[in-house]
Amino acid sequence: AFDVIQRYFRRRGYQVKYVRNFTDVDDKIINRAKEEGITAAEVARKYIEAYQEDMKRLGVSRADVEPLATDHIREMIEVIRRLVDKGHAYSVDGDVYFRVASFKDYGKLSKRNLDDMKAGARVEVDERKEDPLDFALWKSAKPGEPAWASPFGPGRPGWHIECSVTSTHYLGRPIDLHGGGKDLIFPHHTNEIAQSVAATSEGLRADDFARYWLHNGFVEIDDEKMSKSLGNFFTVRDVLARYDGEGLRFFLLGTHYRNDFNFSDAVL
């Protein structure tokens, strides 16, 4: 969907700078590295390359910039330090958390208030946090995990902070268009807005980060959400082994990008 959108703008004569970042260090990558007996960097590289191969077969263009999270660790540390200095974040035992209560527009993107989010959010229980919704900006190092030196102690960035730093580094503020799956509206994009604005703006308005948000729907299998837990999970590569890439692309674009997409062998 986003490939079509950026192609459309270029076709209309707009100058487009398209940024798509890759997470190359997180809990899942670290766990897979332990399972396979290789480094987290090697795991990330293997799956990024596989992703690029699959997207090429679907006719999806490379983005203008495709940064790795680990290329911007120093900038992430600086943003986190700024948030701590401004009172928007706090450190506990080497971990740093964003103080959600300090950002009045938190939840504006998802149109939910704090009480509703606290009641419905699946958040990790951590009694060290001031509020259950407070989220990790920096995670203290554990034995055998990748780690970087920081004023808060050795560790690595949380997932949300990398997107704030890479997007601002390459696109400035505000971003014209920010995209992602609809499952990212809360908490990922909600957290991204809060930390980005709190680190750089005194007005603390959610709209200061991005002008427009685009969220695509889910892929469903015979009207049921595709998931590993349901056992109806497959990859793009699995489908491309049976169908033509251009035909599959046309099929996937046959619904509005915001709608869930029902994948069916019979229809395809």
mmCIF file of C-alpha atoms in Angstrom:
data_model
loop_
_atom_site.group_PDB
_atom_site.id
_atom_site.type_symbol
_atom_site.label_atom_id
_atom_site.label_comp_id
_atom_site.label_asym_id
_atom_site.label_seq_id
_atom_site.Cartn_x
_atom_site.Cartn_y
_atom_site.Cartn_z
ATOM 1 C CA ALA A 1 0.000 0.000 0.000
ATOM 2 C CA PHE A 2 2.712 2.500 0.933
ATOM 3 C CA ASP A 3 4.671 1.641 -2.187
ATOM 4 C CA VAL A 4 1.661 2.660 -4.308
ATOM 5 C CA ILE A 5 1.210 5.859 -2.288
ATOM 6 C CA GLN A 6 4.809 6.999 -2.731
ATOM 7 C CA ARG A 7 4.700 6.102 -6.446
ATOM 8 C CA TYR A 8 1.510 8.138 -6.827
ATOM 9 C CA PHE A 9 3.076 11.250 -5.312
ATOM 10 C CA ARG A 10 6.146 10.927 -7.534
ATOM 11 C CA ARG A 11 3.889 10.494 -10.554
ATOM 12 C CA ARG A 12 2.079 13.718 -9.622
ATOM 13 C CA GLY A 13 5.408 15.556 -9.621
ATOM 14 C CA TYR A 14 6.032 15.830 -5.870
ATOM 15 C CA GLN A 15 9.536 15.525 -4.450
ATOM 16 C CA VAL A 16 9.344 12.499 -2.176
ATOM 17 C CA LYS A 17 11.732 11.324 0.529
ATOM 18 C CA TYR A 18 10.619 7.893 1.654
ATOM 19 C CA VAL A 19 12.166 6.479 4.844
ATOM 20 C CA ARG A 20 11.670 2.921 6.088
ATOM 21 C CA ASN A 21 13.700 1.905 9.127
ATOM 22 C CA PHE A 22 14.704 -1.586 10.220
ATOM 23 C CA THR A 23 14.776 -2.770 13.816
ATOM 24 C CA ASP A 24 18.010 -4.739 14.156
ATOM 25 C CA VAL A 25 18.084 -5.209 17.933
ATOM 26 C CA ASP A 26 15.183 -6.205 20.194
ATOM 27 C CA ASP A 27 14.081 -9.061 22.447
ATOM 28 C CA LYS A 28 12.886 -11.327 19.629
ATOM 29 C CA ILE A 29 16.073 -10.867 17.607
ATOM 30 C CA ILE A 30 18.233 -11.544 20.664
ATOM 31 C CA ASN A 31 16.274 -14.704 21.516
ATOM 32 C CA ARG A 32 16.529 -15.970 17.931
ATOM 33 C CA ALA A 33 20.278 -15.297 17.950
ATOM 34 C CA LYS A 34 20.644 -17.478 21.061
ATOM 35 C CA GLU A 35 18.589 -20.246 19.438
ATOM 36 C CA GLU A 36 20.658 -20.207 16.236
ATOM 37 C CA GLY A 37 24.031 -19.631 17.887
ATOM 38 C CA ILE A 38 24.768 -16.461 15.901
ATOM 39 C CA THR A 39 24.859 -12.742 16.710
ATOM 40 C CA ALA A 40 21.815 -10.493 16.815
ATOM 41 C CA ALA A 41 23.323 -8.497 13.940
ATOM 42 C CA GLU A 42 23.547 -11.662 11.818
ATOM 43 C CA VAL A 43 19.916 -12.542 12.564
ATOM 44 C CA ALA A 44 18.768 -9.050 11.587
ATOM 45 C CA ARG A 45 20.833 -9.060 8.395
ATOM 46 C CA LYS A 46 19.457 -12.464 7.329
ATOM 47 C CA TYR A 47 15.822 -11.402 7.686
ATOM 48 C CA ILE A 48 16.294 -7.951 6.192
ATOM 49 C CA GLU A 49 17.835 -9.544 3.099
ATOM 50 C CA ALA A 50 14.963 -12.068 2.892
ATOM 51 C CA TYR A 51 12.447 -9.233 3.206
ATOM 52 C CA GLN A 52 14.126 -7.276 0.387
ATOM 53 C CA GLU A 53 14.055 -10.326 -1.871
ATOM 54 C CA ASP A 54 10.345 -10.875 -1.237
ATOM 55 C CA MET A 55 9.470 -7.210 -1.780
ATOM 56 C CA LYS A 56 11.405 -7.172 -5.044
ATOM 57 C CA ARG A 57 9.276 -10.056 -6.331
ATOM 58 C CA LEU A 58 6.163 -8.049 -5.413
ATOM 59 C CA GLY A 59 7.449 -5.004 -7.300
ATOM 60 C CA VAL A 60 7.901 -2.982 -4.102
ATOM 61 C CA SER A 61 10.580 -0.306 -4.488
ATOM 62 C CA ARG A 62 13.354 0.241 -1.995
ATOM 63 C CA ALA A 63 12.855 3.314 0.161
ATOM 64 C CA ASP A 64 15.132 6.324 -0.389
ATOM 65 C CA VAL A 65 16.628 5.752 3.068
ATOM 66 C CA GLU A 66 16.528 2.486 5.026
ATOM 67 C CA PRO A 67 18.379 3.086 8.310
ATOM 68 C CA LEU A 68 19.172 0.476 10.932
ATOM 69 C CA ALA A 69 18.277 1.240 14.530
ATOM 70 C CA THR A 70 21.848 0.529 15.663
ATOM 71 C CA ASP A 71 23.186 3.240 13.336
ATOM 72 C CA HIS A 72 21.535 5.879 15.542
ATOM 73 C CA ILE A 73 22.164 4.711 19.113
ATOM 74 C CA ARG A 74 24.059 7.880 20.047
ATOM 75 C CA GLU A 75 21.156 10.078 18.894
ATOM 76 C CA MET A 76 18.671 7.935 20.830
ATOM 77 C CA ILE A 77 20.731 8.339 23.992
ATOM 78 C CA GLU A 78 20.732 12.114 23.490
ATOM 79 C CA VAL A 79 16.932 12.233 23.064
ATOM 80 C CA ILE A 80 16.443 10.075 26.175
ATOM 81 C CA ARG A 81 18.807 12.300 28.175
ATOM 82 C CA ARG A 82 16.821 15.344 27.056
ATOM 83 C CA LEU A 83 13.548 13.703 28.150
ATOM 84 C CA VAL A 84 15.021 12.927 31.579
ATOM 85 C CA ASP A 85 16.298 16.502 31.956
ATOM 86 C CA LYS A 86 12.849 17.879 31.068
ATOM 87 C CA GLY A 87 11.093 15.633 33.573
ATOM 88 C CA HIS A 88 9.353 13.525 30.925
ATOM 89 C CA ALA A 89 11.357 10.403 31.782
ATOM 90 C CA TYR A 90 12.942 8.778 34.829
ATOM 91 C CA SER A 91 15.628 6.162 35.469
ATOM 92 C CA VAL A 92 15.202 3.057 37.630
ATOM 93 C CA ASP A 93 18.027 0.552 38.113
ATOM 94 C CA GLY A 94 19.540 1.349 34.709
ATOM 95 C CA ASP A 95 16.211 1.299 32.865
ATOM 96 C CA VAL A 96 14.635 4.551 31.664
ATOM 97 C CA TYR A 97 10.868 5.016 31.333
ATOM 98 C CA PHE A 98 8.787 7.736 29.690
ATOM 99 C CA ARG A 99 6.416 9.468 32.118
ATOM 100 C CA VAL A 100 3.101 9.250 30.217
ATOM 101 C CA ALA A 101 1.291 11.566 32.643
ATOM 102 C CA SER A 102 3.612 14.405 31.569
ATOM 103 C CA PHE A 103 2.179 14.474 28.029
ATOM 104 C CA LYS A 104 -1.376 15.844 27.938
ATOM 105 C CA ASP A 105 -2.077 14.753 24.341
ATOM 106 C CA TYR A 106 -1.233 11.095 25.039
ATOM 107 C CA GLY A 107 -3.845 8.937 23.310
ATOM 108 C CA LYS A 108 -5.037 11.610 20.875
ATOM 109 C CA LEU A 109 -4.134 9.484 17.841
ATOM 110 C CA SER A 110 -6.194 6.514 19.045
ATOM 111 C CA LYS A 111 -8.932 8.784 20.472
ATOM 112 C CA ARG A 112 -8.718 7.083 23.855
ATOM 113 C CA ASN A 113 -8.273 8.591 27.308
ATOM 114 C CA LEU A 114 -5.747 7.430 29.886
ATOM 115 C CA ASP A 115 -8.276 5.580 32.037
ATOM 116 C CA ASP A 116 -9.532 3.542 29.073
ATOM 117 C CA MET A 117 -5.991 2.700 28.012
ATOM 118 C CA LYS A 118 -5.011 1.603 31.512
ATOM 119 C CA ALA A 119 -8.060 -0.649 31.698
ATOM 120 C CA GLY A 120 -7.576 -2.239 28.277
ATOM 121 C CA ALA A 121 -3.829 -2.170 27.683
ATOM 122 C CA ARG A 122 -1.771 -5.328 27.843
ATOM 123 C CA VAL A 123 1.227 -3.831 29.620
ATOM 124 C CA GLU A 124 4.065 -5.599 31.325
ATOM 125 C CA VAL A 125 3.676 -5.511 35.112
ATOM 126 C CA ASP A 126 6.635 -3.690 36.629
ATOM 127 C CA GLU A 127 6.232 -2.284 40.110
ATOM 128 C CA ARG A 128 9.213 0.000 39.585
ATOM 129 C CA LYS A 129 7.203 2.123 37.135
ATOM 130 C CA GLU A 130 5.286 5.168 38.330
ATOM 131 C CA ASP A 131 2.372 4.297 36.042
ATOM 132 C CA PRO A 132 1.468 1.044 34.227
ATOM 133 C CA LEU A 133 1.398 2.933 30.890
ATOM 134 C CA ASP A 134 4.939 4.308 31.263
ATOM 135 C CA PHE A 135 7.080 2.692 28.580
ATOM 136 C CA ALA A 136 10.753 1.801 28.215
ATOM 137 C CA LEU A 137 13.115 4.200 26.470
ATOM 138 C CA TRP A 138 16.281 2.378 27.550
ATOM 139 C CA LYS A 139 16.722 -1.209 28.759
ATOM 140 C CA SER A 140 19.621 -2.083 31.054
ATOM 141 C CA ALA A 141 22.054 -4.702 29.803
ATOM 142 C CA LYS A 142 21.609 -8.388 30.595
ATOM 143 C CA PRO A 143 24.499 -10.894 30.408
ATOM 144 C CA GLY A 144 25.263 -11.921 26.837
ATOM 145 C CA GLU A 145 23.062 -9.277 25.205
ATOM 146 C CA PRO A 146 24.208 -6.487 22.853
ATOM 147 C CA ALA A 147 24.797 -3.311 24.870
ATOM 148 C CA TRP A 148 25.993 0.256 24.448
ATOM 149 C CA ALA A 149 27.414 2.672 27.008
ATOM 150 C CA SER A 150 25.100 5.471 28.166
ATOM 151 C CA PRO A 151 24.686 7.970 31.035
ATOM 152 C CA PHE A 152 22.037 5.606 32.451
ATOM 153 C CA GLY A 153 24.315 2.570 32.353
ATOM 154 C CA PRO A 154 25.063 -0.029 29.672
ATOM 155 C CA GLY A 155 22.038 -1.220 27.717
ATOM 156 C CA ARG A 156 20.056 -0.818 24.532
ATOM 157 C CA PRO A 157 17.166 1.367 23.332
ATOM 158 C CA GLY A 158 13.513 0.436 23.624
ATOM 159 C CA TRP A 159 11.602 -0.228 20.424
ATOM 160 C CA HIS A 160 9.622 3.033 20.262
ATOM 161 C CA ILE A 161 12.547 5.464 20.489
ATOM 162 C CA GLU A 162 14.271 4.242 17.321
ATOM 163 C CA CYS A 163 11.385 5.357 15.093
ATOM 164 C CA SER A 164 11.304 8.837 16.629
ATOM 165 C CA VAL A 165 15.019 9.316 16.121
ATOM 166 C CA THR A 166 15.335 7.917 12.600
ATOM 167 C CA SER A 167 12.249 9.719 11.275
ATOM 168 C CA THR A 168 13.296 13.066 12.742
ATOM 169 C CA HIS A 169 16.906 12.613 11.604
ATOM 170 C CA TYR A 170 15.981 12.055 7.951
ATOM 171 C CA LEU A 171 12.697 13.961 7.601
ATOM 172 C CA GLY A 172 12.719 16.714 10.223
ATOM 173 C CA ARG A 173 9.484 17.866 11.842
ATOM 174 C CA PRO A 174 6.659 17.659 11.185
ATOM 175 C CA ILE A 175 6.602 14.581 8.981
ATOM 176 C CA ASP A 176 4.107 14.926 6.135
ATOM 177 C CA LEU A 177 2.926 11.300 6.144
ATOM 178 C CA HIS A 178 3.571 8.563 8.710
ATOM 179 C CA GLY A 179 2.432 5.015 7.998
ATOM 180 C CA GLY A 180 2.145 1.569 9.527
ATOM 181 C CA GLY A 181 -0.240 -1.218 10.415
ATOM 182 C CA LYS A 182 -3.358 -0.337 12.408
ATOM 183 C CA ASP A 183 -2.056 -2.460 15.293
ATOM 184 C CA LEU A 184 0.661 0.182 15.756
ATOM 185 C CA ILE A 185 -1.746 3.034 16.565
ATOM 186 C CA PHE A 186 -1.531 2.052 20.235
ATOM 187 C CA PRO A 187 0.892 1.788 21.814
ATOM 188 C CA HIS A 188 3.719 2.206 19.284
ATOM 189 C CA HIS A 189 2.667 5.309 17.352
ATOM 190 C CA THR A 190 1.048 6.806 20.440
ATOM 191 C CA ASN A 191 4.352 6.432 22.285
ATOM 192 C CA GLU A 192 6.326 7.691 19.306
ATOM 193 C CA ILE A 193 4.329 10.924 19.243
ATOM 194 C CA ALA A 194 4.680 11.484 22.995
ATOM 195 C CA GLN A 195 8.438 11.047 23.209
ATOM 196 C CA SER A 196 9.158 12.926 19.973
ATOM 197 C CA VAL A 197 7.139 15.989 20.893
ATOM 198 C CA ALA A 198 8.144 16.015 24.561
ATOM 199 C CA ALA A 199 11.840 15.965 23.628
ATOM 200 C CA THR A 200 11.692 18.918 21.236
ATOM 201 C CA SER A 201 8.547 21.005 21.765
ATOM 202 C CA GLU A 202 7.439 23.246 24.594
ATOM 203 C CA GLY A 203 3.859 23.370 23.289
ATOM 204 C CA LEU A 204 3.502 19.572 23.643
ATOM 205 C CA ARG A 205 0.938 19.113 20.862
ATOM 206 C CA ALA A 206 0.569 15.700 19.234
ATOM 207 C CA ASP A 207 0.093 17.332 15.817
ATOM 208 C CA ASP A 208 3.641 18.735 15.981
ATOM 209 C CA PHE A 209 5.078 15.328 15.012
ATOM 210 C CA ALA A 210 3.187 14.255 11.850
ATOM 211 C CA ARG A 211 0.559 15.943 9.669
ATOM 212 C CA TYR A 212 -1.167 12.788 8.418
ATOM 213 C CA TRP A 213 -1.274 9.164 9.590
ATOM 214 C CA LEU A 214 -1.967 6.163 7.329
ATOM 215 C CA HIS A 215 -2.743 2.798 8.940
ATOM 216 C CA ASN A 216 -3.270 -0.321 6.856
ATOM 217 C CA GLY A 217 -5.579 -3.204 7.769
ATOM 218 C CA PHE A 218 -4.727 -6.813 8.620
ATOM 219 C CA VAL A 219 -4.455 -9.850 6.382
ATOM 220 C CA GLU A 220 -7.157 -12.397 7.193
ATOM 221 C CA ILE A 221 -7.359 -16.022 6.119
ATOM 222 C CA ASP A 222 -10.865 -17.069 5.100
ATOM 223 C CA ASP A 223 -12.324 -14.256 7.252
ATOM 224 C CA GLU A 224 -10.178 -15.098 10.285
ATOM 225 C CA LYS A 225 -7.190 -13.025 11.405
ATOM 226 C CA MET A 226 -3.874 -14.540 10.340
ATOM 227 C CA SER A 227 -1.792 -15.459 13.400
ATOM 228 C CA LYS A 228 0.698 -18.057 14.545
ATOM 229 C CA SER A 229 -1.504 -18.974 17.515
ATOM 230 C CA LEU A 230 -4.379 -19.965 15.209
ATOM 231 C CA GLY A 231 -2.097 -22.027 13.010
ATOM 232 C CA ASN A 232 -3.157 -20.185 9.828
ATOM 233 C CA PHE A 233 0.121 -18.345 9.371
ATOM 234 C CA PHE A 234 2.195 -18.291 6.194
ATOM 235 C CA THR A 235 4.767 -16.030 4.575
ATOM 236 C CA VAL A 236 4.874 -14.034 1.360
ATOM 237 C CA ARG A 237 7.503 -16.517 0.173
ATOM 238 C CA ASP A 238 5.082 -19.402 0.695
ATOM 239 C CA VAL A 239 2.515 -17.704 -1.550
ATOM 240 C CA LEU A 240 5.066 -16.682 -4.179
ATOM 241 C CA ALA A 241 6.024 -20.336 -4.544
ATOM 242 C CA ARG A 242 2.526 -20.914 -5.975
ATOM 243 C CA TYR A 243 1.519 -17.608 -7.569
ATOM 244 C CA ASP A 244 3.009 -14.941 -9.808
ATOM 245 C CA GLY A 245 4.397 -11.905 -7.973
ATOM 246 C CA GLU A 246 2.689 -9.304 -10.146
ATOM 247 C CA GLY A 247 -0.618 -11.134 -9.902
ATOM 248 C CA LEU A 248 -0.298 -11.336 -6.125
ATOM 249 C CA ARG A 249 0.507 -7.613 -5.945
ATOM 250 C CA PHE A 250 -2.598 -6.750 -7.983
ATOM 251 C CA PHE A 251 -4.697 -9.026 -5.773
ATOM 252 C CA LEU A 252 -3.377 -7.459 -2.531
ATOM 253 C CA LEU A 253 -4.142 -3.962 -3.836
ATOM 254 C CA GLY A 254 -7.749 -4.888 -4.560
ATOM 255 C CA THR A 255 -9.077 -3.405 -1.324
ATOM 256 C CA HIS A 256 -8.797 -0.035 0.415
ATOM 257 C CA TYR A 257 -5.539 0.129 2.360
ATOM 258 C CA ARG A 258 -7.365 0.747 5.677
ATOM 259 C CA ASN A 259 -9.575 -2.323 5.326
ATOM 260 C CA ASP A 260 -8.690 -5.811 6.487
ATOM 261 C CA PHE A 261 -7.841 -8.058 3.544
ATOM 262 C CA ASN A 262 -9.320 -11.537 3.218
ATOM 263 C CA PHE A 263 -6.781 -13.860 1.603
ATOM 264 C CA SER A 264 -8.320 -16.850 -0.070
ATOM 265 C CA ASP A 265 -6.766 -19.361 -2.442
ATOM 266 C CA ALA A 266 -10.119 -19.720 -4.177
ATOM 267 C CA VAL A 267 -10.338 -16.013 -4.984
ATOM 268 C CA LEU A 268 -6.677 -15.668 -5.953
#
